[in-house]
Coordinates of C-alpha atoms (C1' of nucleotides) in Angstrom, one line a residue:
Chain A
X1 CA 0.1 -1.0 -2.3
X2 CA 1.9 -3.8 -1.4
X3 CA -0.9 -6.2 -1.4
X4 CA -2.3 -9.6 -2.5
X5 CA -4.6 -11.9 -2.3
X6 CA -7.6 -9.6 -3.4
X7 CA -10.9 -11.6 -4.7
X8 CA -12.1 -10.7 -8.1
X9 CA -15.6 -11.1 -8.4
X10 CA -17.5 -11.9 -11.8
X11 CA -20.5 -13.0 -11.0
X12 CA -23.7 -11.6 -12.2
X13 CA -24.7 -8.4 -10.5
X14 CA -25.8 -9.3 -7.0
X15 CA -27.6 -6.6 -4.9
X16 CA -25.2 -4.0 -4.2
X17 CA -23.8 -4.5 -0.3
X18 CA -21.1 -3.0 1.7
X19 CA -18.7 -5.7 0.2
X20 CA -18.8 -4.1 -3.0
X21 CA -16.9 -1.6 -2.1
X22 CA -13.8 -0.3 -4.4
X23 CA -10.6 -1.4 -2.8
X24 CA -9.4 2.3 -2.6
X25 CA -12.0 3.2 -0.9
X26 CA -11.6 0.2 1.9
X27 CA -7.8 1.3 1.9
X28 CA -9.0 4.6 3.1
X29 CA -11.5 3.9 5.5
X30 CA -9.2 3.2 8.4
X31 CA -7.6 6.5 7.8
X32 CA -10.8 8.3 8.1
X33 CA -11.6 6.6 10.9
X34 CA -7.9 8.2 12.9
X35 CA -8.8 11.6 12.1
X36 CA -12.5 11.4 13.5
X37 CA -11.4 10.0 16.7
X38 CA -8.9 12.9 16.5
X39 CA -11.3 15.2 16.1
X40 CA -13.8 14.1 18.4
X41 CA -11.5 14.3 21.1
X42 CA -10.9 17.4 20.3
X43 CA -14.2 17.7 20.9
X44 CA -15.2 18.8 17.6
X45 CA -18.7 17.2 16.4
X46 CA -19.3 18.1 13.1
X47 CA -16.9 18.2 10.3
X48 CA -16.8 19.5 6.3
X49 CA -15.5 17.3 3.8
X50 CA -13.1 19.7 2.8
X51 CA -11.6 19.8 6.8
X52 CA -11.4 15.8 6.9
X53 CA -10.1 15.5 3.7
X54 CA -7.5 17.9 4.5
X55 CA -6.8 15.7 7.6
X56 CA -6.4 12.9 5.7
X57 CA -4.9 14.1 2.6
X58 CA -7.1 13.1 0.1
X59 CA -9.4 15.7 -2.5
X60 CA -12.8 16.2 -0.7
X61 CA -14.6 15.3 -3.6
X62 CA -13.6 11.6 -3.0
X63 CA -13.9 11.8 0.7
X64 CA -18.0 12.2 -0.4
X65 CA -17.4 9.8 -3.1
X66 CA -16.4 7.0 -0.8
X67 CA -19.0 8.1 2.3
X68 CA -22.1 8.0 0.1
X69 CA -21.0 4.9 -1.3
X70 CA -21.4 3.5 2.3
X71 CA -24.3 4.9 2.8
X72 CA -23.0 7.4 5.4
X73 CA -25.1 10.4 5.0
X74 CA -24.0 14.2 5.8
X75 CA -26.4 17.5 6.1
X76 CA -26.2 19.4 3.1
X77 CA -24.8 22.9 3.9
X78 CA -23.6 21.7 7.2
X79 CA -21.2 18.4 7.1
X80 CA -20.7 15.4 8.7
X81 CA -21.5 14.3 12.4
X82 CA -17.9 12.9 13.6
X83 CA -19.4 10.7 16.5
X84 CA -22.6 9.2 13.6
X85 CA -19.7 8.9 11.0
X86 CA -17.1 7.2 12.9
X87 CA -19.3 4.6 14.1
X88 CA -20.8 4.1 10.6
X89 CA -17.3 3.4 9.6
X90 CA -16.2 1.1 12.2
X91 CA -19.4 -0.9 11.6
X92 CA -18.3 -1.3 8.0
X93 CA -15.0 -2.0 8.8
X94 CA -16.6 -4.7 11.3
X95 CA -14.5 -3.4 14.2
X96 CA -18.2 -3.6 16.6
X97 CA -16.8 -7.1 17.3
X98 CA -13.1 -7.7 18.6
X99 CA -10.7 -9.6 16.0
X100 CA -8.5 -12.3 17.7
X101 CA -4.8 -12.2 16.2
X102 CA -2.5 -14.5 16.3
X103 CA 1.4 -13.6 16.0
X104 CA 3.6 -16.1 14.5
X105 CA 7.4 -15.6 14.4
X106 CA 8.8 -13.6 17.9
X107 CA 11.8 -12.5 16.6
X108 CA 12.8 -9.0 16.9
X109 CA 9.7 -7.4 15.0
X110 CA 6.9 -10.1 16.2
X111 CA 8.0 -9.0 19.8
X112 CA 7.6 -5.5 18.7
X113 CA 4.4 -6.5 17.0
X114 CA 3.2 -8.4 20.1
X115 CA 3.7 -4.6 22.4
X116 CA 2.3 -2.3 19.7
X117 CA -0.4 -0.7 21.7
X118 CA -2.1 0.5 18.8
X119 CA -3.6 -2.8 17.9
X120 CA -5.1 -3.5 21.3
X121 CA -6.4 0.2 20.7
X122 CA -8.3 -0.6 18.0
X123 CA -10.0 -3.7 18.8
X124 CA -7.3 -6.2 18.0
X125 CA -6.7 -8.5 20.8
X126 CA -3.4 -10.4 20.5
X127 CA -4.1 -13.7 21.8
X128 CA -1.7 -16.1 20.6
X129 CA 1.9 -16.5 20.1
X130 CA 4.0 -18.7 18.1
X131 CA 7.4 -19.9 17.3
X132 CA 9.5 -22.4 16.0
X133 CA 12.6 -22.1 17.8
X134 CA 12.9 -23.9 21.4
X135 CA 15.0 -21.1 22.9
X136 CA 11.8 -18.5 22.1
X137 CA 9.4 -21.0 22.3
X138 CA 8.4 -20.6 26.4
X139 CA 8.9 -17.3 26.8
X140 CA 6.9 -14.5 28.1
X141 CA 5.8 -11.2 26.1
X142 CA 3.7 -9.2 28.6
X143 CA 1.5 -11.8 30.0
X144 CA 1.1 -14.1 26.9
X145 CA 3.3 -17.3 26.1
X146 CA 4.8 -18.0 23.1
X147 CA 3.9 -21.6 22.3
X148 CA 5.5 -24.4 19.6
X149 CA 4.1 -23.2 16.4
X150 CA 3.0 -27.5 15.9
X151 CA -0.1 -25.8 18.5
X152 CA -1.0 -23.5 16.3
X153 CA -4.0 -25.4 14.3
X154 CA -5.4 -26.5 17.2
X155 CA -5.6 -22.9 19.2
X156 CA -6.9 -21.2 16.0
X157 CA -9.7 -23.8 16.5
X158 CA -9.9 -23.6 20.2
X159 CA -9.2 -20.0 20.8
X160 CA -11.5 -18.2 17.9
X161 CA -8.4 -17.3 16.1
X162 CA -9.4 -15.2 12.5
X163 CA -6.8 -12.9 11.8
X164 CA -3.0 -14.2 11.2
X165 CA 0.1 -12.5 11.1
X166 CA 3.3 -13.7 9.8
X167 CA 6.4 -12.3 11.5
X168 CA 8.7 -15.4 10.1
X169 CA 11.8 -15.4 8.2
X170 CA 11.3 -15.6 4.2
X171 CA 11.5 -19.5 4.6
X172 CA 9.3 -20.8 6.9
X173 CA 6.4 -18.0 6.0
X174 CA 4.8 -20.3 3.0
X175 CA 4.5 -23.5 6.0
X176 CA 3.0 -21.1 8.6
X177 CA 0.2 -19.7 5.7
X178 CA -0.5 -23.2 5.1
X179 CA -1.3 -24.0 8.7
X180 CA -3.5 -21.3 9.2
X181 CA -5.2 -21.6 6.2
X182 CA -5.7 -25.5 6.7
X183 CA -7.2 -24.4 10.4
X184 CA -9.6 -22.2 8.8
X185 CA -7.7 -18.7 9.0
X186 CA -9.0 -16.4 6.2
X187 CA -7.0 -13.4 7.0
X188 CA -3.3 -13.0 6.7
X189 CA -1.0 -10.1 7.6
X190 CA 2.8 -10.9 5.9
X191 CA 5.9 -9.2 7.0
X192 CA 7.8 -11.8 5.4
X193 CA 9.4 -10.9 2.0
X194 CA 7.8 -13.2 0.0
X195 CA 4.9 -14.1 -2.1
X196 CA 2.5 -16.2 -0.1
X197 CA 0.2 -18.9 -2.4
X198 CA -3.1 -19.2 -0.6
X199 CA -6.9 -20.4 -1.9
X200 CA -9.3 -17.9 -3.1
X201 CA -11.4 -16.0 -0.2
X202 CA -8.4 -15.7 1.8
X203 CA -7.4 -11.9 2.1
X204 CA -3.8 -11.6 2.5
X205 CA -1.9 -8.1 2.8
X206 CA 1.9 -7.8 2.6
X207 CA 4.2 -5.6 4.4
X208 CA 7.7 -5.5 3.3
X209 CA 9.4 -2.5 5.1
X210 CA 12.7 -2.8 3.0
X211 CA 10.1 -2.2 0.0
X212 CA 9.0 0.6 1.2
X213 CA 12.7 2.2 2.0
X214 CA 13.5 0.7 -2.1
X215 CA 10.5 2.8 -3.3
X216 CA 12.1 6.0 -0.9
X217 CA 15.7 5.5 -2.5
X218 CA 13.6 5.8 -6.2
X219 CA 12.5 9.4 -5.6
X220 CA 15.6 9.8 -3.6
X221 CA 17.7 8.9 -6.6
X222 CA 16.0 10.8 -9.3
X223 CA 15.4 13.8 -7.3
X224 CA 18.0 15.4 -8.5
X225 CA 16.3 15.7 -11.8
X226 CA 14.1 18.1 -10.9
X227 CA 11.0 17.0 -10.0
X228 CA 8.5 17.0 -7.0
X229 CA 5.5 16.2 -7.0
X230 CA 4.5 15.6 -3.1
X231 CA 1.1 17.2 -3.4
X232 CA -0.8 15.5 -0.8
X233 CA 1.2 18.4 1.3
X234 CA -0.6 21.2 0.6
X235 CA 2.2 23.2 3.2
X236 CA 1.4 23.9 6.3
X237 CA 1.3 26.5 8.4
X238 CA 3.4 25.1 11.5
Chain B
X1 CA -1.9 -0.3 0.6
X2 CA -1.7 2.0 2.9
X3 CA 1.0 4.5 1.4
X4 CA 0.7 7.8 1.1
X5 CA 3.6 10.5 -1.2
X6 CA 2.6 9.5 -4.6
X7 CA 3.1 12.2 -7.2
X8 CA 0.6 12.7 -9.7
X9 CA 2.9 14.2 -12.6
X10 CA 0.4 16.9 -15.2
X11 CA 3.6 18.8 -15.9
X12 CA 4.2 19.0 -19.5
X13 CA 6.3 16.1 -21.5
X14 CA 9.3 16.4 -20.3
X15 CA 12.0 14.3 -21.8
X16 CA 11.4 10.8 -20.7
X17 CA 13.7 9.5 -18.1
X18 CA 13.3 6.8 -15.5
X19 CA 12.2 9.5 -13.4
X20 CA 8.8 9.5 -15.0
X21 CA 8.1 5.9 -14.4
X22 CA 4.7 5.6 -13.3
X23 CA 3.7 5.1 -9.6
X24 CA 2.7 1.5 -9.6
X25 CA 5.0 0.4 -11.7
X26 CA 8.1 1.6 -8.7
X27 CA 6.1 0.0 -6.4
X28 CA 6.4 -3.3 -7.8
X29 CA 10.3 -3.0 -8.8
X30 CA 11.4 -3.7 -5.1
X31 CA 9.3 -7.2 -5.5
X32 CA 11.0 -8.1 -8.6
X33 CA 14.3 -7.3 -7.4
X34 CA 13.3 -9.6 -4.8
X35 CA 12.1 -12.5 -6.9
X36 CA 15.4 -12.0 -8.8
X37 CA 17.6 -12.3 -6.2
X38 CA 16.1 -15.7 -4.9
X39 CA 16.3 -17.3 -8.8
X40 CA 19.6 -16.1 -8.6
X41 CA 20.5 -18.1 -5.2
X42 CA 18.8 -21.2 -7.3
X43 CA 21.2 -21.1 -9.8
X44 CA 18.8 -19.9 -12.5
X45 CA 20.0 -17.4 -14.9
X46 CA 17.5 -17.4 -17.5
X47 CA 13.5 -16.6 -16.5
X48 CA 10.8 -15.7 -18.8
X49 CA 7.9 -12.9 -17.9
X50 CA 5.5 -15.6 -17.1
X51 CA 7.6 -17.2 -13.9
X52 CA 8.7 -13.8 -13.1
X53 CA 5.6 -12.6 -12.4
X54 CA 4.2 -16.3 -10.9
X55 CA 6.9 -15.4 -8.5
X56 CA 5.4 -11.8 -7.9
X57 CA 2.3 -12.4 -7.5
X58 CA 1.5 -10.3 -11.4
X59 CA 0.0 -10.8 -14.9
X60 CA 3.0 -11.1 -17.0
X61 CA 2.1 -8.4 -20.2
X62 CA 2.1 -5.9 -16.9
X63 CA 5.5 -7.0 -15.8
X64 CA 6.6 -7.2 -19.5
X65 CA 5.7 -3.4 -19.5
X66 CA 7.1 -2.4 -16.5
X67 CA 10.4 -3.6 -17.9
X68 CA 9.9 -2.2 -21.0
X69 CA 9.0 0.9 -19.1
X70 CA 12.8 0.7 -17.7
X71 CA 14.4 0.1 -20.7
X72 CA 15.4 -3.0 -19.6
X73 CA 15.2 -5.8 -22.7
X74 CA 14.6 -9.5 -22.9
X75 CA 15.6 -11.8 -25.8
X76 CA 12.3 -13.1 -27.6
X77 CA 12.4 -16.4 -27.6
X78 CA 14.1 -16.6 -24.9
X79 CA 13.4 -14.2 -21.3
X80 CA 15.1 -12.1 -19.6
X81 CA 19.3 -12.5 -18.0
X82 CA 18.4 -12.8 -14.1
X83 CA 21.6 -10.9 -13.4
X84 CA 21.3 -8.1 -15.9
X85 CA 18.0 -7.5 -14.8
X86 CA 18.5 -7.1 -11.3
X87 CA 21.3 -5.2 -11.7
X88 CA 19.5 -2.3 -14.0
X89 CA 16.7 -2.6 -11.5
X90 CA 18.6 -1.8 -8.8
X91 CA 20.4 0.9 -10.7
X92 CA 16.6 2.3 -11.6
X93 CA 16.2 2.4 -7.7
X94 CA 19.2 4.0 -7.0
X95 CA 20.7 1.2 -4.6
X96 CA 24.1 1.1 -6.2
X97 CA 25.4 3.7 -3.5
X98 CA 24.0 2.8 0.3
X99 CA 21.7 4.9 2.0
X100 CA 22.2 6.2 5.5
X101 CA 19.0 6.3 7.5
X102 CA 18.3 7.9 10.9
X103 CA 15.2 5.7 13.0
X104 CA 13.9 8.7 15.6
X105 CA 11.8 7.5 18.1
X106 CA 13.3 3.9 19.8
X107 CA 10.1 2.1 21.7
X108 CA 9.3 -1.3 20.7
X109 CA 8.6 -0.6 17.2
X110 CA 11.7 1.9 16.5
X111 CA 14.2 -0.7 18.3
X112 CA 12.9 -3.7 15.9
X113 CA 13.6 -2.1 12.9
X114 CA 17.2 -1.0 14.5
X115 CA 17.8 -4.8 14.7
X116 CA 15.8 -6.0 11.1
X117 CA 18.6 -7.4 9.1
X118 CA 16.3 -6.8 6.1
X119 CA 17.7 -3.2 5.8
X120 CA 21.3 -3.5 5.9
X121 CA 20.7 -6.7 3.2
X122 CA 19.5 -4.9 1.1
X123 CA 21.9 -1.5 1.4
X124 CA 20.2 0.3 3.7
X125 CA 22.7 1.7 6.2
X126 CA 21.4 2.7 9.8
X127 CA 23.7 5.4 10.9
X128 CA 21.6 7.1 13.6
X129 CA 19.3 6.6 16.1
X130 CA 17.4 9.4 18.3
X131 CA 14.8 9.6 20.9
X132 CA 13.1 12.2 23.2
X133 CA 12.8 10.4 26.5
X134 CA 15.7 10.4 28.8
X135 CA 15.3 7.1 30.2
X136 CA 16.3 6.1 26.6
X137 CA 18.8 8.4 25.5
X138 CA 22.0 6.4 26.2
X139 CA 20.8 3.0 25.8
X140 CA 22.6 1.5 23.6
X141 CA 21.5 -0.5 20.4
X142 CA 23.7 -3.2 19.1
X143 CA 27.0 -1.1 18.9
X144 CA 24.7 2.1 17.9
X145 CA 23.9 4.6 20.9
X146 CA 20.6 6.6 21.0
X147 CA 20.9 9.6 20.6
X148 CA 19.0 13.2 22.2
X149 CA 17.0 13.9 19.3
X150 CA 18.0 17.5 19.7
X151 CA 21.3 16.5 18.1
X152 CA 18.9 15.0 14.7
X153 CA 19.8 18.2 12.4
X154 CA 23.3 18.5 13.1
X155 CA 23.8 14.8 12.6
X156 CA 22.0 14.7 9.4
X157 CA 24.2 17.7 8.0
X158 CA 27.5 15.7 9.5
X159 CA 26.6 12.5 8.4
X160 CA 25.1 12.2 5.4
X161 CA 21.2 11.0 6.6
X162 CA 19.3 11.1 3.8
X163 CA 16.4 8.7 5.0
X164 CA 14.3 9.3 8.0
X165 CA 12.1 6.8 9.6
X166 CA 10.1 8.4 12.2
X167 CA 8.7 5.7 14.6
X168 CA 7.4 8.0 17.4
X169 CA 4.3 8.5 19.0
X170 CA 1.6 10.0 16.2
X171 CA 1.8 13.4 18.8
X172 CA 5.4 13.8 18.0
X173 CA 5.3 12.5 14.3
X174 CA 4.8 16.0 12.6
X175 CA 7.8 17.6 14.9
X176 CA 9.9 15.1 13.8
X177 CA 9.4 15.4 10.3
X178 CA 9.9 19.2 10.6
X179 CA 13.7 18.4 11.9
X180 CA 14.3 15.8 9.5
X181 CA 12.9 18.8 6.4
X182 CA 14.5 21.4 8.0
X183 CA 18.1 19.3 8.3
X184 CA 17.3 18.8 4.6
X185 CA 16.7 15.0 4.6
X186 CA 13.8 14.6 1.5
X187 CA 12.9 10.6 2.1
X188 CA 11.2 10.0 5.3
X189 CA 9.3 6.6 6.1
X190 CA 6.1 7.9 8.5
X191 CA 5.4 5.0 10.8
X192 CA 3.4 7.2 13.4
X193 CA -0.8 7.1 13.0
X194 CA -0.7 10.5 11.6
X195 CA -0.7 12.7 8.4
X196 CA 2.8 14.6 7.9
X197 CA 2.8 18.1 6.2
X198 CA 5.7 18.8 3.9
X199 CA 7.1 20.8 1.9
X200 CA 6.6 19.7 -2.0
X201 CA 9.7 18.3 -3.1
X202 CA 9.7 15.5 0.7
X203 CA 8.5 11.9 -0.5
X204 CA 6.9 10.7 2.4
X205 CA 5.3 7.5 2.9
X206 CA 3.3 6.3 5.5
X207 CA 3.3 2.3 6.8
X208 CA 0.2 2.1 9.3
X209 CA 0.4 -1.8 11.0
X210 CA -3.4 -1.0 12.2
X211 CA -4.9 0.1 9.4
X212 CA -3.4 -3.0 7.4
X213 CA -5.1 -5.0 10.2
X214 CA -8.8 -3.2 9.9
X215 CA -8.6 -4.0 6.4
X216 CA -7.9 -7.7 6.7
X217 CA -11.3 -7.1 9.2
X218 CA -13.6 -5.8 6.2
X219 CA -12.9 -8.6 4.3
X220 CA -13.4 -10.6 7.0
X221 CA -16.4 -9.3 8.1
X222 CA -18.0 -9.2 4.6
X223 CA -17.2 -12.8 3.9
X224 CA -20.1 -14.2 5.3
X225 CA -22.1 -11.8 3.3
X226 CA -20.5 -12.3 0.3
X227 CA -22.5 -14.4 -2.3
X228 CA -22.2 -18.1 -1.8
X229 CA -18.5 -18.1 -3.4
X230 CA -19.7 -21.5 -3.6
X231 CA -16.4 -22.4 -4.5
X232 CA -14.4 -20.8 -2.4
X233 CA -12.0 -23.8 -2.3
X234 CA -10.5 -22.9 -5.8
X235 CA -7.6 -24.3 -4.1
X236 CA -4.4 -25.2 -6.0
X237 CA -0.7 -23.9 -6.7
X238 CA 2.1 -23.3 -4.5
Chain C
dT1 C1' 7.9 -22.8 -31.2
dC2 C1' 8.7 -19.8 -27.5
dC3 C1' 8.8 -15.4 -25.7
dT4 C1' 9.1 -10.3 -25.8
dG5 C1' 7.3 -5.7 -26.8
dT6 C1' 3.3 -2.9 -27.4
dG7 C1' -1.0 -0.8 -29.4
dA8 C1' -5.7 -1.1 -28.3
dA9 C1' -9.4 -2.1 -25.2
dT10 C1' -10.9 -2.3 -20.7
dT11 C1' -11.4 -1.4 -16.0
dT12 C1' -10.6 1.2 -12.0
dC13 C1' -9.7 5.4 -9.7
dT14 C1' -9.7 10.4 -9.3
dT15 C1' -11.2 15.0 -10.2
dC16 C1' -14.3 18.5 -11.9
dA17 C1' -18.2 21.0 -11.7
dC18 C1' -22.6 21.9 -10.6
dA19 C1' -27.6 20.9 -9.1
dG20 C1' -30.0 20.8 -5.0
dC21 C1' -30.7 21.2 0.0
dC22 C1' -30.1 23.6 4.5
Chain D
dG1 C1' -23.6 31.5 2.0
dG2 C1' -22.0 26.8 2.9
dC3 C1' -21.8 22.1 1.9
dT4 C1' -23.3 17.5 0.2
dG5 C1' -24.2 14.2 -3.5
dT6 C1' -23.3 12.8 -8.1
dG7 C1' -23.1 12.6 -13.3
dA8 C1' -19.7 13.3 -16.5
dA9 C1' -15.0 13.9 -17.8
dG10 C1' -10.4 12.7 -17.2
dA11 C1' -6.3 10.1 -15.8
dA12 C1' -4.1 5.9 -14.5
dA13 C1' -3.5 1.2 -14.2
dT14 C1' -4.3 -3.3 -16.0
dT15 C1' -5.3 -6.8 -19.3
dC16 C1' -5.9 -8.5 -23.9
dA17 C1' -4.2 -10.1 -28.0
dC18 C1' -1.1 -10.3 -31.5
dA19 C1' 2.9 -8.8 -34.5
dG20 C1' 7.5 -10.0 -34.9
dG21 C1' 12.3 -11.5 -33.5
dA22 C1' 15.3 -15.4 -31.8

DNA sequence: TCCTGTGAATTTCTTCACAGCC
DNA sequence: GGCTGTGAAGAAATTCACAGGA
């Protein structure tokens, strides 16, 4: 995973609540949550473990594992309801209620960032922009303005702000946590490569794309030696 | 994390090569490689476990043992050469030769990674790029043209591709993938909201910027709930 | 003394396999 | 018959803690 920033929690056992939850499990929430809005608009309304693990690639043992421990409830001998399900989900997630983003750093990936359609999708609104640099600073993306990142305390304050992502170079990524932090931010998206140092209860996730393409070049290296092992691809018929 | 491709390897002892490194332990290379390379730029040419993994965000007996797991030696007493390590690192990764990666699929997403520099740092060579849509076929990307994606196979065979990154819409995704296996490339990087089937043997993994956003909202949504954390402001370091 | 390398303990995650309900 | 829910087993990942070399 490519993540930081997770709380560890010793405290004597408290009632058990949603935020107990096994990290793998959260991880995999959001990617049941896809394939049930697939499926319902494929106007399917019930659905086996066994078919939604399949479209998720995951065993179907665990796919029960991780709904019971939310709570979510099937019917024995028939499945899951996909519309009950997906909005169980989403309210565990706590997608019910839009998130407010704020993107700082527009180089070439914030701007990308900034149009991907598939965060307004899901209930992410963007609604700030940031930058250091006075010949980005100004601009336009769709609609919004990117403003001097000196504003950004002050509109995380103003504007609701709770979720922050860091499109920065390395550098400057470590100053930008700080201000968001410091202005109350306790959720941090990272694309920069670099190890963020943040106080405990804020959540930061990192994603390093050249990491990913590094882990890619591993198996592509040592393929050669004759292994395989993909798994989660059971084949398809296509 | 949001990855999917991960082997789970129940074959028999084979003879131990680098090949058999365990999952999370590759996943964490690419982050010390990182680390390394900025000690390096600081002039520092000794480091022990401990400021290693400070710098990586890891317990240090864990990195200790993913190094050990490399065959990569310290001197007791003493830590670890910054330059020998990163070079066997790299070496365990495979990034001594460049890779040659086709993007397919150039909307906003697919044109910012043709322009991250982060790739070509670190040896990743982008030698193609391919769309379906006519009103982008043509266009041309800082020196690179795009390309009909109908030409994908034929340019993988020609020129080497061994990496795909599929940036497409999630309807197009598994079509894709099916050129790219079909041309014979075995590495793809999924960014499309979808599950890819592949034949065993394809390492795919998946980088899903919503579903890293949904679960920075758990965390933030359980928060509140969460037990006092009286002391959330641990603060400290950095 | 400082630091690596590693067995053992621990925790976390995954899979198996089956009882029980529809 | 089909399918969920779950205890128990198994595998993997992580941390502890310390022996031993420089």
């Amino acid at each position: 995973m490519t993540t930081t920033g997770e709380g560890t929690d010793q405290r004597a056992a408290p009632p058990a609540t949603a935020a107990d939850l096994p990290a793998a499990t959260v991880r995999r929430l959001p990617e049941y949550l896809r394939a049930l809005g697939a499926l319902s608009e494929s106007g399917v309304d019930t659905v086996s473990s066994e078919i939604l693990a399949g479209a998720t690639g995951v065993n179907s043992a665990m796919l029960r594992k991780d709904l019971s421990q939310l709570g979510a409830s099937g019917m024995r001998g028939v499945g899951y309801s996909v519309a009950a399900l997906a909005t169980h989900i989403a309210g565990v997630l706590g997608l019910t209620k839009d998130s407010r983003v704020a993107i700082i750093g527009l180089g070439h990936l914030g701007q990308a960032l900034a149009r991907y359609p598939g965060f307004s999708e899901r209930g992410f609104d963007i609604v700030g922009l940031f930058d250091a640099d006075p010949g980005i600073i100004g601009r336009d993306l769709d609609g919004l303005p990117v403003r001097d990142v000196a504003l950004l305390g002050r509109a995380v304050r103003d504007e609701g702000i709770n979720i922050g992502v860091i499109a920065t170079p390395g550098a400057a990524a470590q100053h930008v946590a700080d201000l968001l932090v410091d202005a109350g931010v306790t959720s941090i998206l990272n694309f920069a490569p670099c190890v963020l140092a943040v106080p405990q209860g804020v959540a930061v996730r990192k994603v390093d794309l050249a990491v990913e393409l590094q882990i890619l070049s591993f198996h592509e290296h040592h393929k050669t030696l004759g292994r395989s092992e993909a798994q989660i691809n059971k084949r398809r018929e296509r």
